Short mmCIF file of C-alpha atoms in Angstrom, two decimals:
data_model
loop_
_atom_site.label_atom_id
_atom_site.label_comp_id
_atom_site.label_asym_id
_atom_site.label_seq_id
_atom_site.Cartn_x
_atom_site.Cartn_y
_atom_site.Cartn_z
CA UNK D 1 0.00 0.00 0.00
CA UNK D 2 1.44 3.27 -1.12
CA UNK D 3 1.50 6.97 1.53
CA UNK D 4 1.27 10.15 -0.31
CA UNK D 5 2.98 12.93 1.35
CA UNK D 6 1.31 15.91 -0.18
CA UNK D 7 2.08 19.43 -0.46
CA UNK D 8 -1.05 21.69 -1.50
CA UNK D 9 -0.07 25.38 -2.66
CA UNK D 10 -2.48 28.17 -3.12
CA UNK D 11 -4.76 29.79 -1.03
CA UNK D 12 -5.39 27.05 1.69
CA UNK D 13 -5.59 28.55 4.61
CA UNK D 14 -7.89 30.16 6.28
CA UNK D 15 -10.58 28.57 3.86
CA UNK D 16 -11.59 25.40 5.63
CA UNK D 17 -9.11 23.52 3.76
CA UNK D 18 -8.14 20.84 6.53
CA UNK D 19 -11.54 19.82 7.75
CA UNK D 20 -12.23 19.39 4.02
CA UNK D 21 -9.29 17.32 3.33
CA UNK D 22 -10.62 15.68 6.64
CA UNK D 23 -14.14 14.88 5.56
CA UNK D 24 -12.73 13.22 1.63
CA UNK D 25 -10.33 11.60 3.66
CA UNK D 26 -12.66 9.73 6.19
CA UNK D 27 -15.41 9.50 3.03
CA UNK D 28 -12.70 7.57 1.34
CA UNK D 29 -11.19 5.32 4.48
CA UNK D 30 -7.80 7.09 4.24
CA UNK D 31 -5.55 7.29 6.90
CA UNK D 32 -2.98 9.99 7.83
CA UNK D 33 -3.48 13.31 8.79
CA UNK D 34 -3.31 17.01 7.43
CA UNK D 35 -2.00 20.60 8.73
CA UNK D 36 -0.89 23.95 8.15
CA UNK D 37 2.40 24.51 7.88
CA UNK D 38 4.21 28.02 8.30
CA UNK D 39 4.89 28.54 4.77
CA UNK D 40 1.17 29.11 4.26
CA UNK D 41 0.63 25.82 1.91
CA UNK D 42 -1.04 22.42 3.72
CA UNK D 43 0.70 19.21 4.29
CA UNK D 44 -1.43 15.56 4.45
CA UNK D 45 0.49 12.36 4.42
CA UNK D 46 -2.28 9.59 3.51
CA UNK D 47 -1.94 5.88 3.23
CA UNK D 48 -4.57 4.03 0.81
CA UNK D 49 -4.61 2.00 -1.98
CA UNK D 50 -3.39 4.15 -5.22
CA UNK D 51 -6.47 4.64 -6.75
CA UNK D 52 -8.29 5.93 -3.50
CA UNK D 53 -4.91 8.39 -2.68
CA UNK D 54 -5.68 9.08 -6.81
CA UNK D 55 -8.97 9.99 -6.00
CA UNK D 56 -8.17 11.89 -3.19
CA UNK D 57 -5.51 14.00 -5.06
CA UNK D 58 -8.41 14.82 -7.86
CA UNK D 59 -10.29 15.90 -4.80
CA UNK D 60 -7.51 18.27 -3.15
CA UNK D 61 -7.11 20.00 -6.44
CA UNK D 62 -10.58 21.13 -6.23
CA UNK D 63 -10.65 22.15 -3.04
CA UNK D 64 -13.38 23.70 -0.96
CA UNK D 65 -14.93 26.75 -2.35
CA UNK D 66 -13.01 29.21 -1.08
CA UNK D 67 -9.38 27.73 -1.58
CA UNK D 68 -6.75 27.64 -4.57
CA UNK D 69 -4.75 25.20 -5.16
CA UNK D 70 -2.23 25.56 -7.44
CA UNK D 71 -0.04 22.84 -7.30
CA UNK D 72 -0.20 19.33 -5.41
CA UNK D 73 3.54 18.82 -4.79
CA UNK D 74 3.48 14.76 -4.20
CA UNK D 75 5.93 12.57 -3.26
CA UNK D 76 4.76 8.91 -3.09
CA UNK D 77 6.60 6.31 -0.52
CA UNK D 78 5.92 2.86 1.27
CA UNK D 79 3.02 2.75 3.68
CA UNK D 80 4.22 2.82 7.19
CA UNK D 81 0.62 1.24 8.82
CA UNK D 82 1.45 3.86 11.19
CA UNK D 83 -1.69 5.70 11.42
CA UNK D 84 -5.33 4.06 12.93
CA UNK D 85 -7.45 7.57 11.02
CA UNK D 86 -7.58 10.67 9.25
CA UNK D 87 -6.85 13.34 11.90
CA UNK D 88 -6.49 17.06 11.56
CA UNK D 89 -2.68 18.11 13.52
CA UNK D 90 -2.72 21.60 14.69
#
């Protein structure tokens, strides 16, 4: 099983961008988490199958209404089975 670790850029914070990513996430069965970091773009490291981390991805790029994503900046890696959920860090 493959872990995403995901880099969203744009305008995602502020916009409810990690309790979307949170919802998709735990819609999908994904586990891993998301958060800000100081930069201003929004990290999530997810472990699923590839096409459900695919379909998440598709779903990132759209974002919630108010957010722009630019660019998904992922790097793809082995699962660790670290993670039991989806959790937002703060």
């Amino acid at each position: 099983m493959p872990r995403y670790e995901i880099i969203v850029k744009g305008r995602v914070q502020g916009v409810g961008f990690r309790a979307f990513t949170e919802n998709i996430a735990e819609n999908l069965g994904v586990k891993g988490y998301v958060r800000n970091l100081p930069d201003g773009t929004v990290e999530v490291v997810a472990e699923a199958d590839k096409q459900t981390l695919d379909e998440l991805c598709s779903k990132l790029k759209a974002g919630p209404s108010m957010a722009y994503v630019d660019e998904l900046a992922i790097t793809e890696k082995e699962s660790t089975g670290e993670f039991r959920d989806f959790s937002v860090k703060f």
